[in-house]
Amino acid sequence: MKIRFKLLLLLLTVSILPLVLVQAGVLDSLRSLSDEIGGEVRRELVNKSSVELKRLVEDHARVLSKQRRIVELNLQQISAELSAWIEDGSEFSLPEVFLSNDSGQGDIDRLEQKYEQRDRNMMHGSYVLDFDSVRYSAARRDPILPYGTSDAVLPLLKAVEFKNPELTLWIRAVFNSGESLDYPATTGMRMNMHKTVPVINESAVPTWSMPQKDLLTGRTVLTASLGVFVDKKAVGSVAIDVPLDTLLHGYNHLDVFSHNIDSLLVRLEPNGNGTSGVEVVA
């Protein structure tokens, strides 16, 4: 082998080998930097997502708190007017704010869609809804309600439903006498199948039930109830069935993350060791 060729190989080795080593080092550094940047980006994204999810949950909790307050204020209004109706009898009159809620055809269509049966497998018998009347069930003993039509409080019940349609499915009042009022009125049913709270609530503070199935529409509801008082004595109670899907999915802002998110209603349940677990209610 000629000396020139040997020198060429030597020079190539001396010049190329360091370049290869430098390139390998640079690639390793780039990989390390990439992993570090990727990890930092992942941590930042997780942190931002956690903060955003927490904010969304807190916002939803505020919405739920507002909805709860609306339902409870409606209960208090109905309870107060029913008490005044029982006390005043034929002299009773509603405030004018409740007297201008006549339903047009568009509102009738909305109501019919709202009360459409959701679960086709449920057996409820034939029925007819009347959105312009209150269903009255007679007393088993001395009546408490004033004699005559229950239309005296119809505008009030219509106004409550009209102003908060998403939060109001059924409005019902039951009394110690066995009398009851239901809005909207149902006819042609074998029994009052949308009744979800058979007992009278004598509490002066609104009380909420666990989720129950409404047998007429097939929707799951929470029932809020409040006592009706005359001379500081409970004579009955009024209840509003609130659709659970409105509370879980209404005003849902979680769609920004995914359209496949399931909403759960949960509550803290003590474990007995000083800590609490989460119980899924619905």
Tab-separated table of C-alpha atoms in Angstrom:
chain	number	residue	atom	x	y	z
A	1	MET	CA	0.000	0.000	0.000
A	2	LYS	CA	1.410	3.357	-1.003
A	3	ILE	CA	2.372	5.855	1.629
A	4	ARG	CA	-0.030	8.425	0.174
A	5	PHE	CA	-3.032	6.171	0.603
A	6	LYS	CA	-1.979	5.375	4.159
A	7	LEU	CA	-1.697	9.080	4.939
A	8	LEU	CA	-5.142	9.651	3.411
A	9	LEU	CA	-6.689	6.975	5.615
A	10	LEU	CA	-4.972	8.431	8.661
A	11	LEU	CA	-6.178	11.949	7.893
A	12	LEU	CA	-9.724	10.730	7.220
A	13	THR	CA	-9.732	8.810	10.490
A	14	VAL	CA	-8.388	11.801	12.422
A	15	SER	CA	-10.959	14.192	10.907
A	16	ILE	CA	-14.080	12.039	10.633
A	17	LEU	CA	-13.965	10.174	13.957
A	18	PRO	CA	-14.238	13.347	16.077
A	19	LEU	CA	-17.123	14.505	13.887
A	20	VAL	CA	-18.932	11.220	14.464
A	21	LEU	CA	-18.346	11.445	18.204
A	22	VAL	CA	-19.485	15.068	18.302
A	23	GLN	CA	-22.603	14.235	16.296
A	24	ALA	CA	-23.439	11.342	18.614
A	25	GLY	CA	-23.069	13.617	21.607
A	26	VAL	CA	-25.234	16.296	20.017
A	27	LEU	CA	-27.955	13.755	19.184
A	28	ASP	CA	-27.892	12.436	22.733
A	29	SER	CA	-28.159	15.974	24.079
A	30	LEU	CA	-31.036	16.704	21.727
A	31	ARG	CA	-32.833	13.564	22.851
A	32	SER	CA	-32.359	14.516	26.507
A	33	LEU	CA	-33.547	18.063	25.808
A	34	SER	CA	-36.543	16.748	23.882
A	35	ASP	CA	-37.504	14.404	26.734
A	36	GLU	CA	-37.121	17.204	29.247
A	37	ILE	CA	-39.179	19.637	27.175
A	38	GLY	CA	-41.806	16.965	26.508
A	39	GLY	CA	-42.081	16.139	30.198
A	40	GLU	CA	-42.374	19.810	31.075
A	41	VAL	CA	-45.067	20.324	28.437
A	42	ARG	CA	-46.978	17.278	29.694
A	43	ARG	CA	-46.804	18.510	33.278
A	44	GLU	CA	-47.947	21.967	32.215
A	45	LEU	CA	-50.834	20.562	30.160
A	46	VAL	CA	-51.934	18.300	33.014
A	47	ASN	CA	-51.738	21.208	35.442
A	48	LYS	CA	-53.721	23.504	33.147
A	49	SER	CA	-56.314	20.796	32.498
A	50	SER	CA	-56.650	20.107	36.218
A	51	VAL	CA	-57.121	23.794	36.978
A	52	GLU	CA	-59.654	24.131	34.133
A	53	LEU	CA	-61.591	21.037	35.217
A	54	LYS	CA	-61.688	22.275	38.796
A	55	ARG	CA	-62.951	25.655	37.598
A	56	LEU	CA	-65.645	23.985	35.466
A	57	VAL	CA	-66.763	21.811	38.378
A	58	GLU	CA	-66.925	24.847	40.657
A	59	ASP	CA	-68.893	26.775	38.016
A	60	HIS	CA	-71.298	23.852	37.643
A	61	ALA	CA	-71.666	23.690	41.423
A	62	ARG	CA	-72.599	27.374	41.437
A	63	VAL	CA	-75.168	26.741	38.699
A	64	LEU	CA	-76.623	23.837	40.710
A	65	SER	CA	-76.765	26.003	43.815
A	66	LYS	CA	-78.633	28.678	41.856
A	67	GLN	CA	-81.067	26.104	40.453
A	68	ARG	CA	-81.672	24.676	43.908
A	69	ARG	CA	-82.393	28.124	45.269
A	70	ILE	CA	-84.851	28.812	42.425
A	71	VAL	CA	-86.770	25.611	43.155
A	72	GLU	CA	-86.856	26.322	46.878
A	73	LEU	CA	-88.046	29.905	46.308
A	74	ASN	CA	-90.820	28.554	44.078
A	75	LEU	CA	-91.803	26.116	46.821
A	76	GLN	CA	-91.904	28.908	49.382
A	77	GLN	CA	-94.051	31.044	47.080
A	78	ILE	CA	-96.536	28.242	46.400
A	79	SER	CA	-96.672	27.283	50.083
A	80	ALA	CA	-97.370	30.885	51.103
A	81	GLU	CA	-100.133	31.306	48.513
A	82	LEU	CA	-101.754	27.979	49.415
A	83	SER	CA	-101.748	29.024	53.069
A	84	ALA	CA	-103.342	32.353	52.139
A	85	TRP	CA	-105.908	30.535	49.958
A	86	ILE	CA	-106.910	28.240	52.835
A	87	GLU	CA	-107.133	31.146	55.283
A	88	ASP	CA	-108.937	33.623	52.983
A	89	GLY	CA	-111.301	31.172	51.273
A	90	SER	CA	-113.478	32.858	48.644
A	91	GLU	CA	-111.795	36.196	49.380
A	92	PHE	CA	-108.449	34.882	48.144
A	93	SER	CA	-106.822	36.491	45.115
A	94	LEU	CA	-103.388	35.979	43.599
A	95	PRO	CA	-101.001	38.898	43.003
A	96	GLU	CA	-101.392	40.296	39.493
A	97	VAL	CA	-97.901	39.097	38.512
A	98	PHE	CA	-99.299	35.543	38.293
A	99	LEU	CA	-102.384	36.399	36.263
A	100	SER	CA	-100.888	36.863	32.783
A	101	ASN	CA	-99.496	33.463	31.808
A	102	ASP	CA	-101.946	32.270	29.162
A	103	SER	CA	-100.369	29.553	27.027
A	104	GLY	CA	-100.314	30.043	23.260
A	105	GLN	CA	-100.158	27.200	20.772
A	106	GLY	CA	-96.360	27.354	20.771
A	107	ASP	CA	-96.296	26.885	24.518
A	108	ILE	CA	-98.728	23.965	24.294
A	109	ASP	CA	-96.402	22.269	21.793
A	110	ARG	CA	-93.482	22.849	24.157
A	111	LEU	CA	-95.366	21.301	27.056
A	112	GLU	CA	-96.458	18.275	25.051
A	113	GLN	CA	-92.860	17.616	24.041
A	114	LYS	CA	-91.659	18.124	27.610
A	115	TYR	CA	-94.057	15.518	29.014
A	116	GLU	CA	-93.530	13.013	26.224
A	117	GLN	CA	-92.869	9.565	27.585
A	118	ARG	CA	-89.125	8.778	27.440
A	119	ASP	CA	-89.199	5.074	28.297
A	120	ARG	CA	-91.449	3.210	25.865
A	121	ASN	CA	-91.213	0.008	27.921
A	122	MET	CA	-92.998	1.522	30.912
A	123	MET	CA	-96.651	0.590	31.392
A	124	HIS	CA	-98.720	3.519	32.575
A	125	GLY	CA	-102.037	3.152	30.796
A	126	SER	CA	-103.610	5.798	28.614
A	127	TYR	CA	-103.690	9.354	29.895
A	128	VAL	CA	-104.439	12.899	28.802
A	129	LEU	CA	-102.583	15.991	30.013
A	130	ASP	CA	-104.457	19.227	30.630
A	131	PHE	CA	-102.152	22.215	30.988
A	132	ASP	CA	-104.995	24.609	31.758
A	133	SER	CA	-106.365	22.965	34.878
A	134	VAL	CA	-105.312	21.541	38.222
A	135	ARG	CA	-106.226	17.970	39.110
A	136	TYR	CA	-108.094	17.920	42.412
A	137	SER	CA	-108.515	14.746	44.475
A	138	ALA	CA	-111.276	14.908	47.055
A	139	ALA	CA	-110.855	14.632	50.813
A	140	ARG	CA	-111.206	11.450	52.853
A	141	ARG	CA	-112.282	13.528	55.863
A	142	ASP	CA	-113.232	17.162	56.505
A	143	PRO	CA	-111.814	19.171	53.579
A	144	ILE	CA	-109.152	21.788	54.188
A	145	LEU	CA	-109.219	23.533	50.829
A	146	PRO	CA	-111.921	26.135	50.145
A	147	TYR	CA	-115.082	24.776	48.547
A	148	GLY	CA	-115.283	25.052	44.777
A	149	THR	CA	-112.789	25.015	41.951
A	150	SER	CA	-109.029	24.773	42.433
A	151	ASP	CA	-108.546	27.203	39.539
A	152	ALA	CA	-107.835	29.892	42.132
A	153	VAL	CA	-104.203	28.752	42.281
A	154	LEU	CA	-103.895	27.605	38.646
A	155	PRO	CA	-102.192	30.827	37.410
A	156	LEU	CA	-99.585	30.485	40.151
A	157	LEU	CA	-98.680	26.911	39.200
A	158	LYS	CA	-98.640	27.783	35.501
A	159	ALA	CA	-96.360	30.758	36.192
A	160	VAL	CA	-93.886	28.617	38.161
A	161	GLU	CA	-93.665	26.109	35.299
A	162	PHE	CA	-93.517	28.809	32.630
A	163	LYS	CA	-90.684	30.746	34.269
A	164	ASN	CA	-88.560	27.663	35.055
A	165	PRO	CA	-89.610	24.920	32.607
A	166	GLU	CA	-86.336	22.969	32.852
A	167	LEU	CA	-86.606	22.749	36.647
A	168	THR	CA	-90.284	21.846	36.907
A	169	LEU	CA	-91.852	18.572	35.820
A	170	TRP	CA	-94.785	18.078	38.205
A	171	ILE	CA	-96.127	20.363	40.913
A	172	ARG	CA	-98.168	18.669	43.626
A	173	ALA	CA	-99.717	19.568	46.957
A	174	VAL	CA	-101.050	16.998	49.441
A	175	PHE	CA	-102.996	17.751	52.611
A	176	ASN	CA	-103.835	16.043	55.901
A	177	SER	CA	-107.448	15.779	54.772
A	178	GLY	CA	-106.454	13.486	51.914
A	179	GLU	CA	-106.985	16.219	49.338
A	180	SER	CA	-104.357	16.764	46.674
A	181	LEU	CA	-103.613	19.108	43.783
A	182	ASP	CA	-101.552	18.181	40.711
A	183	TYR	CA	-100.311	20.317	37.847
A	184	PRO	CA	-100.486	19.683	34.990
A	185	ALA	CA	-103.707	17.723	35.406
A	186	THR	CA	-103.818	14.110	34.191
A	187	THR	CA	-106.960	12.218	33.301
A	188	GLY	CA	-107.629	8.683	32.156
A	189	MET	CA	-104.998	7.084	34.399
A	190	ARG	CA	-105.710	4.183	36.721
A	191	MET	CA	-103.742	5.863	39.474
A	192	ASN	CA	-101.599	8.872	40.159
A	193	MET	CA	-98.465	7.215	38.805
A	194	HIS	CA	-96.224	10.250	38.824
A	195	LYS	CA	-96.574	10.511	42.594
A	196	THR	CA	-93.080	10.278	44.042
A	197	VAL	CA	-93.520	11.520	47.644
A	198	PRO	CA	-96.626	9.939	49.229
A	199	VAL	CA	-95.933	11.306	52.718
A	200	ILE	CA	-96.626	14.852	53.859
A	201	ASN	CA	-93.559	16.928	54.625
A	202	GLU	CA	-94.227	19.045	57.709
A	203	SER	CA	-90.841	20.772	57.613
A	204	ALA	CA	-90.576	24.548	57.319
A	205	VAL	CA	-87.309	24.021	55.416
A	206	PRO	CA	-87.298	22.625	51.846
A	207	THR	CA	-86.343	18.948	51.783
A	208	TRP	CA	-84.935	17.006	48.814
A	209	SER	CA	-85.504	13.332	48.073
A	210	MET	CA	-83.173	10.778	46.555
A	211	PRO	CA	-83.521	10.236	42.778
A	212	GLN	CA	-86.692	8.379	41.793
A	213	LYS	CA	-88.239	7.267	38.512
A	214	ASP	CA	-91.282	9.161	37.323
A	215	LEU	CA	-93.525	6.397	36.038
A	216	LEU	CA	-95.409	8.601	33.606
A	217	THR	CA	-92.580	10.186	31.616
A	218	GLY	CA	-89.843	7.681	32.463
A	219	ARG	CA	-87.532	10.495	33.591
A	220	THR	CA	-85.517	10.352	36.808
A	221	VAL	CA	-86.441	13.166	39.176
A	222	LEU	CA	-85.446	14.725	42.456
A	223	THR	CA	-88.421	15.860	44.532
A	224	ALA	CA	-88.198	19.008	46.630
A	225	SER	CA	-90.981	19.470	49.193
A	226	LEU	CA	-92.004	22.008	51.805
A	227	GLY	CA	-94.746	22.156	54.423
A	228	VAL	CA	-97.900	24.264	54.067
A	229	PHE	CA	-98.760	26.012	57.341
A	230	VAL	CA	-101.945	27.590	58.657
A	231	ASP	CA	-101.750	29.252	62.074
A	232	LYS	CA	-98.251	27.802	62.425
A	233	LYS	CA	-99.613	24.265	62.044
A	234	ALA	CA	-98.679	22.026	59.122
A	235	VAL	CA	-101.788	21.152	57.128
A	236	GLY	CA	-100.022	19.654	54.128
A	237	SER	CA	-97.043	20.078	51.846
A	238	VAL	CA	-96.176	21.136	48.329
A	239	ALA	CA	-93.646	19.342	46.127
A	240	ILE	CA	-91.884	19.983	42.813
A	241	ASP	CA	-90.382	17.150	40.760
A	242	VAL	CA	-87.133	18.352	39.182
A	243	PRO	CA	-85.747	16.349	36.217
A	244	LEU	CA	-82.327	15.003	37.116
A	245	ASP	CA	-81.038	15.248	33.541
A	246	THR	CA	-81.456	19.031	33.732
A	247	LEU	CA	-79.247	19.182	36.807
A	248	LEU	CA	-76.561	16.880	35.386
A	249	HIS	CA	-76.530	17.928	31.736
A	250	GLY	CA	-78.244	21.294	31.602
A	251	TYR	CA	-75.822	24.170	30.958
A	252	ASN	CA	-73.144	21.515	30.499
A	253	HIS	CA	-69.819	23.155	29.662
A	254	LEU	CA	-67.760	19.951	29.753
A	255	ASP	CA	-68.258	19.467	26.006
A	256	VAL	CA	-65.122	21.542	25.453
A	257	PHE	CA	-63.183	18.464	26.598
A	258	SER	CA	-65.241	15.645	25.106
A	259	HIS	CA	-68.752	14.793	23.965
A	260	ASN	CA	-68.438	11.381	25.678
A	261	ILE	CA	-68.367	12.655	29.264
A	262	ASP	CA	-70.774	11.105	31.764
A	263	SER	CA	-72.087	13.302	34.573
A	264	LEU	CA	-72.587	11.792	38.023
A	265	LEU	CA	-74.396	13.091	41.079
A	266	VAL	CA	-72.300	12.156	44.131
A	267	ARG	CA	-72.133	12.884	47.810
A	268	LEU	CA	-69.528	12.421	50.527
A	269	GLU	CA	-70.080	9.324	52.650
A	270	PRO	CA	-68.107	8.888	55.923
A	271	ASN	CA	-66.018	5.704	56.019
A	272	GLY	CA	-65.961	5.457	59.809
A	273	ASN	CA	-62.201	6.017	60.098
A	274	GLY	CA	-62.260	9.805	59.927
A	275	THR	CA	-62.197	9.937	56.149
A	276	SER	CA	-64.923	10.194	53.544
A	277	GLY	CA	-65.595	8.333	50.345
A	278	VAL	CA	-67.710	9.305	47.355
A	279	GLU	CA	-71.104	7.650	46.895
A	280	VAL	CA	-72.632	7.816	43.422
A	281	VAL	CA	-76.265	8.854	43.847
A	282	ALA	CA	-77.254	9.017	40.168
